[in-house]
mmCIF file of C-alpha atoms in Angstrom:
data_model
loop_
_atom_site.group_PDB
_atom_site.id
_atom_site.type_symbol
_atom_site.label_atom_id
_atom_site.label_comp_id
_atom_site.label_asym_id
_atom_site.label_seq_id
_atom_site.Cartn_x
_atom_site.Cartn_y
_atom_site.Cartn_z
ATOM 1 C CA MET R 248 -112.472 -32.285 -28.510
ATOM 2 C CA LYS R 249 -109.534 -29.313 -29.171
ATOM 3 C CA SER R 250 -106.910 -31.972 -29.062
ATOM 4 C CA LEU R 251 -108.827 -34.625 -31.201
ATOM 5 C CA PHE R 252 -109.160 -31.227 -33.835
ATOM 6 C CA GLY R 253 -105.356 -30.268 -33.675
ATOM 7 C CA GLY R 254 -104.389 -34.172 -34.263
ATOM 8 C CA LEU R 255 -106.748 -34.361 -37.376
ATOM 9 C CA VAL R 256 -105.357 -31.719 -38.827
ATOM 10 C CA CYS R 257 -101.534 -32.896 -37.786
ATOM 11 C CA CYS R 258 -102.442 -36.473 -40.147
ATOM 12 C CA PHE R 259 -104.400 -34.194 -42.482
ATOM 13 C CA SER R 260 -100.465 -32.079 -42.942
ATOM 14 C CA VAL R 261 -98.522 -35.356 -42.746
ATOM 15 C CA LEU R 262 -100.951 -36.682 -45.910
ATOM 16 C CA THR R 263 -100.456 -33.494 -47.788
ATOM 17 C CA TRP R 264 -96.776 -33.410 -47.734
ATOM 18 C CA GLU R 265 -96.540 -36.610 -49.348
ATOM 19 C CA VAL R 266 -98.171 -35.778 -52.299
ATOM 20 C CA HIS R 267 -96.120 -35.676 -54.686
ATOM 21 C CA GLY R 268 -95.830 -35.348 -58.535
ATOM 22 C CA THR R 269 -95.422 -34.341 -61.877
ATOM 23 C CA TYR R 270 -96.404 -30.468 -61.279
ATOM 24 C CA LYS R 271 -98.202 -28.903 -64.247
ATOM 25 C CA ALA R 272 -99.873 -25.726 -64.216
ATOM 26 C CA LYS R 273 -102.139 -23.761 -67.277
ATOM 27 C CA ASP R 274 -101.892 -20.272 -67.750
ATOM 28 C CA PHE R 275 -105.116 -18.184 -68.656
ATOM 29 C CA THR R 276 -103.369 -14.602 -69.479
ATOM 30 C CA PRO R 277 -101.763 -13.914 -73.281
ATOM 31 C CA GLN R 278 -98.335 -14.957 -72.967
ATOM 32 C CA SER R 279 -96.237 -11.366 -74.226
ATOM 33 C CA ASP R 280 -92.806 -10.379 -73.672
ATOM 34 C CA LEU R 281 -92.010 -7.976 -71.085
ATOM 35 C CA PRO R 282 -89.946 -5.092 -70.461
ATOM 36 C CA GLU R 283 -86.447 -5.758 -68.909
ATOM 37 C CA SER R 284 -87.398 -4.190 -66.191
ATOM 38 C CA TYR R 285 -90.156 -6.499 -65.339
ATOM 39 C CA ALA R 286 -88.131 -8.564 -63.226
ATOM 40 C CA THR R 287 -86.175 -5.737 -61.764
ATOM 41 C CA ASN R 288 -89.646 -4.111 -60.427
ATOM 42 C CA ARG R 289 -91.034 -7.157 -59.202
ATOM 43 C CA LEU R 290 -87.376 -8.568 -57.131
ATOM 44 C CA ASN R 291 -87.663 -4.967 -55.333
ATOM 45 C CA ALA R 292 -91.288 -5.082 -54.765
ATOM 46 C CA ARG R 293 -90.693 -8.721 -53.172
ATOM 47 C CA SER R 294 -87.296 -7.374 -51.308
ATOM 48 C CA ARG R 295 -89.458 -4.515 -50.036
ATOM 49 C CA ALA R 296 -91.830 -7.184 -48.641
ATOM 50 C CA PRO R 297 -90.567 -10.337 -49.191
ATOM 51 C CA GLU R 298 -92.686 -13.603 -48.176
ATOM 52 C CA ARG R 299 -91.690 -15.857 -44.673
ATOM 53 C CA ALA R 300 -89.085 -17.555 -45.293
ATOM 54 C CA CYS R 301 -89.544 -21.139 -44.356
ATOM 55 C CA LYS R 302 -86.564 -23.049 -42.489
ATOM 56 C CA SER R 303 -84.310 -24.961 -44.811
ATOM 57 C CA ARG R 304 -81.949 -28.183 -44.267
ATOM 58 C CA PRO R 305 -78.649 -26.413 -45.357
ATOM 59 C CA LEU R 306 -77.706 -26.618 -49.290
ATOM 60 C CA ASP R 307 -75.452 -25.957 -51.311
ATOM 61 C CA LEU R 308 -77.994 -25.296 -54.591
ATOM 62 C CA VAL R 309 -77.261 -24.684 -57.809
ATOM 63 C CA PHE R 310 -79.553 -23.237 -60.482
ATOM 64 C CA ILE R 311 -78.652 -24.567 -63.822
ATOM 65 C CA ILE R 312 -81.075 -22.470 -66.437
ATOM 66 C CA ASP R 313 -81.596 -22.118 -70.065
ATOM 67 C CA SER R 314 -81.123 -18.708 -71.647
ATOM 68 C CA SER R 315 -81.434 -20.153 -75.478
ATOM 69 C CA ARG R 316 -82.789 -18.366 -78.549
ATOM 70 C CA SER R 317 -85.428 -20.014 -77.748
ATOM 71 C CA VAL R 318 -86.335 -18.374 -74.621
ATOM 72 C CA ARG R 319 -87.682 -14.842 -75.329
ATOM 73 C CA PRO R 320 -86.880 -11.878 -73.046
ATOM 74 C CA GLY R 321 -89.825 -11.346 -71.277
ATOM 75 C CA GLU R 322 -89.783 -15.116 -70.620
ATOM 76 C CA PHE R 323 -86.324 -14.569 -69.319
ATOM 77 C CA GLU R 324 -87.157 -12.095 -66.960
ATOM 78 C CA LYS R 325 -89.928 -14.516 -65.476
ATOM 79 C CA VAL R 326 -87.161 -17.294 -64.833
ATOM 80 C CA LYS R 327 -85.081 -14.379 -62.792
ATOM 81 C CA ILE R 328 -88.662 -13.954 -60.874
ATOM 82 C CA PHE R 329 -88.601 -17.206 -60.156
ATOM 83 C CA LEU R 330 -85.108 -17.948 -58.701
ATOM 84 C CA GLY R 331 -85.236 -14.939 -56.620
ATOM 85 C CA ASP R 332 -89.307 -15.976 -55.008
ATOM 86 C CA MET R 333 -86.920 -19.224 -54.215
ATOM 87 C CA VAL R 334 -83.976 -17.449 -52.605
ATOM 88 C CA ASP R 335 -87.111 -15.332 -50.652
ATOM 89 C CA THR R 336 -88.189 -19.091 -49.803
ATOM 90 C CA LEU R 337 -84.833 -20.184 -48.335
ATOM 91 C CA ASP R 338 -82.699 -19.791 -45.189
ATOM 92 C CA VAL R 339 -80.110 -18.437 -46.962
ATOM 93 C CA GLY R 340 -76.241 -17.781 -45.018
ATOM 94 C CA PRO R 341 -72.598 -19.012 -44.544
ATOM 95 C CA ALA R 342 -73.475 -21.994 -42.667
ATOM 96 C CA ALA R 343 -77.310 -22.371 -44.220
ATOM 97 C CA THR R 344 -78.232 -22.364 -47.934
ATOM 98 C CA ARG R 345 -75.623 -21.678 -50.523
ATOM 99 C CA VAL R 346 -76.437 -20.225 -53.731
ATOM 100 C CA ALA R 347 -75.180 -20.352 -57.237
ATOM 101 C CA VAL R 348 -76.054 -19.655 -60.600
ATOM 102 C CA VAL R 349 -75.292 -21.113 -63.811
ATOM 103 C CA ASN R 350 -76.375 -20.246 -67.370
ATOM 104 C CA TYR R 351 -76.143 -22.167 -70.348
ATOM 105 C CA ALA R 352 -77.133 -21.702 -73.828
ATOM 106 C CA SER R 353 -74.261 -23.225 -76.633
ATOM 107 C CA THR R 354 -72.124 -21.731 -74.084
ATOM 108 C CA VAL R 355 -71.821 -21.907 -70.561
ATOM 109 C CA LYS R 356 -71.405 -19.229 -67.809
ATOM 110 C CA ILE R 357 -71.449 -18.731 -63.776
ATOM 111 C CA GLU R 358 -73.025 -16.081 -62.549
ATOM 112 C CA PHE R 359 -72.012 -16.348 -59.512
ATOM 113 C CA LEU R 360 -70.430 -19.464 -57.328
ATOM 114 C CA LEU R 361 -72.153 -20.392 -54.038
ATOM 115 C CA LYS R 362 -69.393 -18.564 -51.962
ATOM 116 C CA THR R 363 -70.304 -15.330 -53.736
ATOM 117 C CA HIS R 364 -73.187 -13.614 -52.144
ATOM 118 C CA LEU R 365 -74.043 -15.245 -49.115
ATOM 119 C CA ASN R 366 -76.664 -12.993 -47.806
ATOM 120 C CA LYS R 367 -80.475 -12.328 -50.251
ATOM 121 C CA ALA R 368 -79.875 -9.049 -50.707
ATOM 122 C CA ASP R 369 -76.632 -9.648 -52.417
ATOM 123 C CA MET R 370 -77.764 -12.673 -54.225
ATOM 124 C CA LYS R 371 -81.250 -11.003 -55.474
ATOM 125 C CA GLN R 372 -79.545 -7.998 -56.555
ATOM 126 C CA ALA R 373 -76.728 -10.759 -58.931
ATOM 127 C CA LEU R 374 -80.074 -12.321 -60.250
ATOM 128 C CA MET R 375 -81.529 -8.490 -61.769
ATOM 129 C CA ARG R 376 -78.282 -8.143 -63.893
ATOM 130 C CA ILE R 377 -78.276 -11.921 -65.610
ATOM 131 C CA GLN R 378 -78.488 -11.297 -69.052
ATOM 132 C CA PRO R 379 -79.346 -14.391 -71.708
ATOM 133 C CA LEU R 380 -76.872 -15.815 -73.790
ATOM 134 C CA ALA R 381 -79.570 -16.604 -76.560
ATOM 135 C CA THR R 382 -77.414 -19.333 -78.539
ATOM 136 C CA GLY R 383 -78.113 -22.955 -78.474
ATOM 137 C CA THR R 384 -78.795 -25.578 -76.505
ATOM 138 C CA MET R 385 -76.224 -27.378 -74.402
ATOM 139 C CA THR R 386 -77.819 -28.992 -71.495
ATOM 140 C CA GLY R 387 -75.191 -31.740 -70.952
ATOM 141 C CA LEU R 388 -72.359 -29.054 -70.954
ATOM 142 C CA ALA R 389 -74.055 -27.100 -68.534
ATOM 143 C CA ILE R 390 -74.603 -29.788 -66.296
ATOM 144 C CA ARG R 391 -71.198 -30.910 -66.497
ATOM 145 C CA THR R 392 -69.913 -27.109 -65.480
ATOM 146 C CA ALA R 393 -71.836 -26.973 -62.665
ATOM 147 C CA LEU R 394 -70.253 -30.856 -61.649
ATOM 148 C CA GLU R 395 -66.597 -29.821 -62.047
ATOM 149 C CA LYS R 396 -66.851 -26.058 -61.386
ATOM 150 C CA ALA R 397 -69.982 -24.702 -59.463
ATOM 151 C CA PHE R 398 -70.026 -28.226 -56.457
ATOM 152 C CA THR R 399 -66.659 -28.134 -55.749
ATOM 153 C CA GLU R 400 -65.171 -26.660 -52.438
ATOM 154 C CA GLN R 401 -62.955 -23.804 -54.162
ATOM 155 C CA SER R 402 -66.369 -22.686 -55.178
ATOM 156 C CA GLY R 403 -67.635 -22.767 -52.087
ATOM 157 C CA ALA R 404 -69.362 -26.318 -51.436
ATOM 158 C CA ARG R 405 -69.062 -27.623 -48.062
ATOM 159 C CA PRO R 406 -66.855 -30.723 -47.603
ATOM 160 C CA PRO R 407 -68.794 -34.121 -46.867
ATOM 161 C CA SER R 408 -67.570 -34.664 -43.520
ATOM 162 C CA GLN R 409 -70.340 -31.526 -42.831
ATOM 163 C CA ASN R 410 -73.343 -33.958 -44.377
ATOM 164 C CA ILE R 411 -74.956 -30.804 -46.010
ATOM 165 C CA GLY R 412 -77.047 -31.950 -49.217
ATOM 166 C CA LYS R 413 -76.434 -30.798 -52.966
ATOM 167 C CA VAL R 414 -78.920 -29.965 -55.282
ATOM 168 C CA ALA R 415 -79.404 -29.013 -58.739
ATOM 169 C CA ILE R 416 -82.757 -27.185 -60.563
ATOM 170 C CA ILE R 417 -82.492 -27.328 -64.087
ATOM 171 C CA VAL R 418 -84.911 -25.068 -65.997
ATOM 172 C CA THR R 419 -85.287 -25.513 -69.703
ATOM 173 C CA ASP R 420 -88.021 -25.090 -72.342
ATOM 174 C CA GLY R 421 -86.197 -27.121 -74.810
ATOM 175 C CA ARG R 422 -84.256 -30.459 -76.462
ATOM 176 C CA PRO R 423 -80.791 -30.587 -75.625
ATOM 177 C CA GLN R 424 -78.490 -30.263 -78.458
ATOM 178 C CA ASP R 425 -76.040 -32.662 -76.488
ATOM 179 C CA GLN R 426 -76.233 -35.816 -74.377
ATOM 180 C CA VAL R 427 -77.496 -36.028 -70.857
ATOM 181 C CA GLU R 428 -77.811 -38.893 -69.610
ATOM 182 C CA GLU R 429 -73.753 -39.437 -68.847
ATOM 183 C CA VAL R 430 -73.350 -36.683 -67.496
ATOM 184 C CA SER R 431 -76.403 -36.682 -65.051
ATOM 185 C CA ALA R 432 -75.864 -40.508 -63.902
ATOM 186 C CA THR R 433 -72.359 -39.222 -62.995
ATOM 187 C CA ALA R 434 -73.370 -36.010 -61.294
ATOM 188 C CA ARG R 435 -76.255 -37.879 -59.158
ATOM 189 C CA ALA R 436 -73.170 -40.740 -57.790
ATOM 190 C CA SER R 437 -71.606 -38.175 -56.550
ATOM 191 C CA GLY R 438 -74.043 -36.992 -54.837
ATOM 192 C CA ILE R 439 -76.000 -34.139 -56.511
ATOM 193 C CA GLU R 440 -80.083 -34.741 -56.094
ATOM 194 C CA ILE R 441 -80.826 -33.062 -59.720
ATOM 195 C CA TYR R 442 -84.813 -31.866 -59.985
ATOM 196 C CA ALA R 443 -85.585 -31.360 -64.014
ATOM 197 C CA VAL R 444 -88.058 -28.160 -64.385
ATOM 198 C CA GLY R 445 -89.485 -28.276 -68.136
ATOM 199 C CA VAL R 446 -91.445 -25.385 -69.740
ATOM 200 C CA ASP R 447 -93.560 -25.417 -72.737
ATOM 201 C CA ARG R 448 -91.196 -27.317 -75.576
ATOM 202 C CA ALA R 449 -89.589 -29.014 -73.152
ATOM 203 C CA ASP R 450 -88.770 -32.875 -73.859
ATOM 204 C CA ILE R 451 -90.119 -34.638 -70.971
ATOM 205 C CA GLN R 452 -87.551 -38.020 -71.567
ATOM 206 C CA SER R 453 -84.822 -35.752 -71.191
ATOM 207 C CA LEU R 454 -85.795 -34.237 -67.908
ATOM 208 C CA GLN R 455 -86.397 -37.777 -67.224
ATOM 209 C CA LEU R 456 -82.883 -38.586 -68.172
ATOM 210 C CA MET R 457 -81.235 -36.085 -66.197
ATOM 211 C CA ALA R 458 -83.521 -36.067 -63.094
ATOM 212 C CA SER R 459 -83.311 -38.252 -59.702
ATOM 213 C CA ASN R 460 -85.008 -41.104 -58.432
ATOM 214 C CA PRO R 461 -88.364 -40.670 -57.605
ATOM 215 C CA LEU R 462 -88.620 -39.264 -61.251
ATOM 216 C CA ASN R 463 -92.337 -38.023 -60.042
ATOM 217 C CA ALA R 464 -90.734 -36.236 -57.390
ATOM 218 C CA HIS R 465 -88.391 -34.575 -59.222
ATOM 219 C CA VAL R 466 -89.457 -33.949 -63.009
ATOM 220 C CA PHE R 467 -91.956 -30.913 -63.294
ATOM 221 C CA TYR R 468 -93.377 -29.819 -65.892
ATOM 222 C CA VAL R 469 -95.318 -26.161 -66.520
ATOM 223 C CA GLU R 470 -96.678 -25.050 -70.147
ATOM 224 C CA THR R 471 -95.755 -21.386 -70.085
ATOM 225 C CA TYR R 472 -93.243 -19.090 -68.571
ATOM 226 C CA GLY R 473 -96.122 -17.238 -66.835
ATOM 227 C CA VAL R 474 -96.644 -19.905 -64.213
ATOM 228 C CA ILE R 475 -93.488 -20.971 -63.459
ATOM 229 C CA GLU R 476 -93.169 -19.059 -60.440
ATOM 230 C CA LYS R 477 -96.383 -21.287 -58.717
ATOM 231 C CA LEU R 478 -93.373 -23.958 -58.445
ATOM 232 C CA THR R 479 -92.051 -22.018 -55.955
ATOM 233 C CA SER R 480 -94.348 -23.359 -53.430
ATOM 234 C CA LYS R 481 -94.080 -27.108 -54.658
ATOM 235 C CA PHE R 482 -89.782 -26.339 -53.762
ATOM 236 C CA ARG R 483 -91.266 -25.291 -50.790
ATOM 237 C CA GLU R 484 -91.931 -28.271 -49.826
ATOM 238 C CA THR R 485 -89.367 -30.310 -50.963
ATOM 239 C CA LEU R 486 -86.769 -28.154 -49.505
ATOM 240 C CA CYS R 487 -88.201 -27.157 -46.217
ATOM 241 C CA GLU R 488 -87.274 -28.171 -43.102
ATOM 242 C CA VAL R 489 -91.101 -28.732 -41.664
ATOM 243 C CA LYS R 490 -91.342 -31.604 -44.234
ATOM 244 C CA ALA R 491 -88.314 -33.403 -42.946
ATOM 245 C CA LEU R 492 -89.810 -32.916 -39.199
ATOM 246 C CA VAL R 493 -93.203 -34.509 -40.133
ATOM 247 C CA THR R 494 -91.717 -37.545 -42.127
ATOM 248 C CA VAL R 495 -88.952 -37.897 -39.064
ATOM 249 C CA ASP R 496 -91.634 -37.431 -36.566
ATOM 250 C CA PRO R 497 -95.217 -37.642 -37.617
ATOM 251 C CA CYS R 498 -98.309 -37.416 -35.372
ATOM 252 C CA LYS R 499 -98.887 -41.171 -35.792
ATOM 253 C CA CYS R 500 -101.941 -40.012 -36.552
ATOM 254 C CA GLU R 501 -103.668 -41.005 -32.637
ATOM 255 C CA ALA R 502 -106.543 -39.048 -32.734
ATOM 256 C CA ARG R 503 -107.688 -40.438 -35.823
ATOM 257 C CA LEU R 504 -107.621 -43.745 -34.387
ATOM 258 C CA ALA R 505 -109.685 -42.146 -31.443
ATOM 259 C CA PHE R 506 -112.230 -40.515 -33.586
ATOM 260 C CA GLN R 507 -112.813 -44.528 -35.881
ATOM 261 C CA LYS R 508 -112.819 -45.591 -32.268
ATOM 262 C CA GLN R 509 -115.556 -43.463 -31.052
ATOM 263 C CA THR R 510 -117.527 -43.334 -34.557
ATOM 264 C CA GLN R 511 -117.797 -47.089 -34.997
ATOM 265 C CA GLU R 512 -119.169 -47.083 -30.834
ATOM 266 C CA SER R 513 -121.463 -44.615 -31.353
ATOM 267 C CA PHE R 514 -122.692 -46.717 -34.544
ATOM 268 C CA LEU R 515 -122.663 -50.191 -32.331
ATOM 269 C CA ALA R 516 -124.936 -48.312 -29.679
ATOM 270 C CA LEU R 517 -127.055 -46.785 -31.858
ATOM 271 C CA THR R 518 -127.368 -50.474 -33.470
ATOM 272 C CA ARG R 519 -128.479 -51.846 -29.889
ATOM 273 C CA THR R 520 -130.875 -49.365 -29.226
ATOM 274 C CA ALA R 521 -132.482 -50.156 -32.301
ATOM 275 C CA GLY R 522 -132.483 -53.680 -32.185
ATOM 276 C CA GLY R 523 -133.933 -53.447 -28.486
ATOM 277 C CA ARG R 524 -136.677 -51.036 -29.796
ATOM 278 C CA MET R 525 -137.821 -53.461 -32.814
#
């Protein structure tokens, strides 16, 4: 019975990992600007009592974050908390996942490269120091900068021979003021997997032009920055090695088949018994 129950749990896990889609969350708390220290306090709290990190497959991961004038200071603090929570879930290190951050508005600033911080503590301190640029929304320029300057071996990306996945996660709340389709296609063709996260006023069509296929697994939307942290668990599913292991070596659901067979046999036995009584 114990093995049967364990098998059913395994089957349920397989079905759960395969669920993908646009993530939409609703914020039930009033939105208000938060003091500049909010992200620092939250990230410090996480440093004292971090969540157990998943064993993520090694990645060269670049966050591309919108800090244009439409992103209020308190909202940008929540983006930094989201980045800190993401770092907490990853297996960060020279031979594991490396992280870079590209900050953009009308201009683009590489906050740190893949080779800059190779441990979580230094990385989260660097996240606390990021400031919004507070101008336009040149998303295409930001993607091009990431492609040409952040995903290079000189900046810390691993060579193709190591077969390390390259992932970009774009977070934006607006419509790009430049073209994103061509540069995104170029980035994807170079082997970069792109996830597009839209918040509030984000243009869904632009998100779809940027993201990798299938779109329902690479485009996410939340209604406010107040709930963007909830996407951490979704990316945990996507980036963690657990998912890859389940996909490669599923439980094959022997327990479910055994349960169905046992149920059918019991039903037939009851049917025969009832027929005999008649």
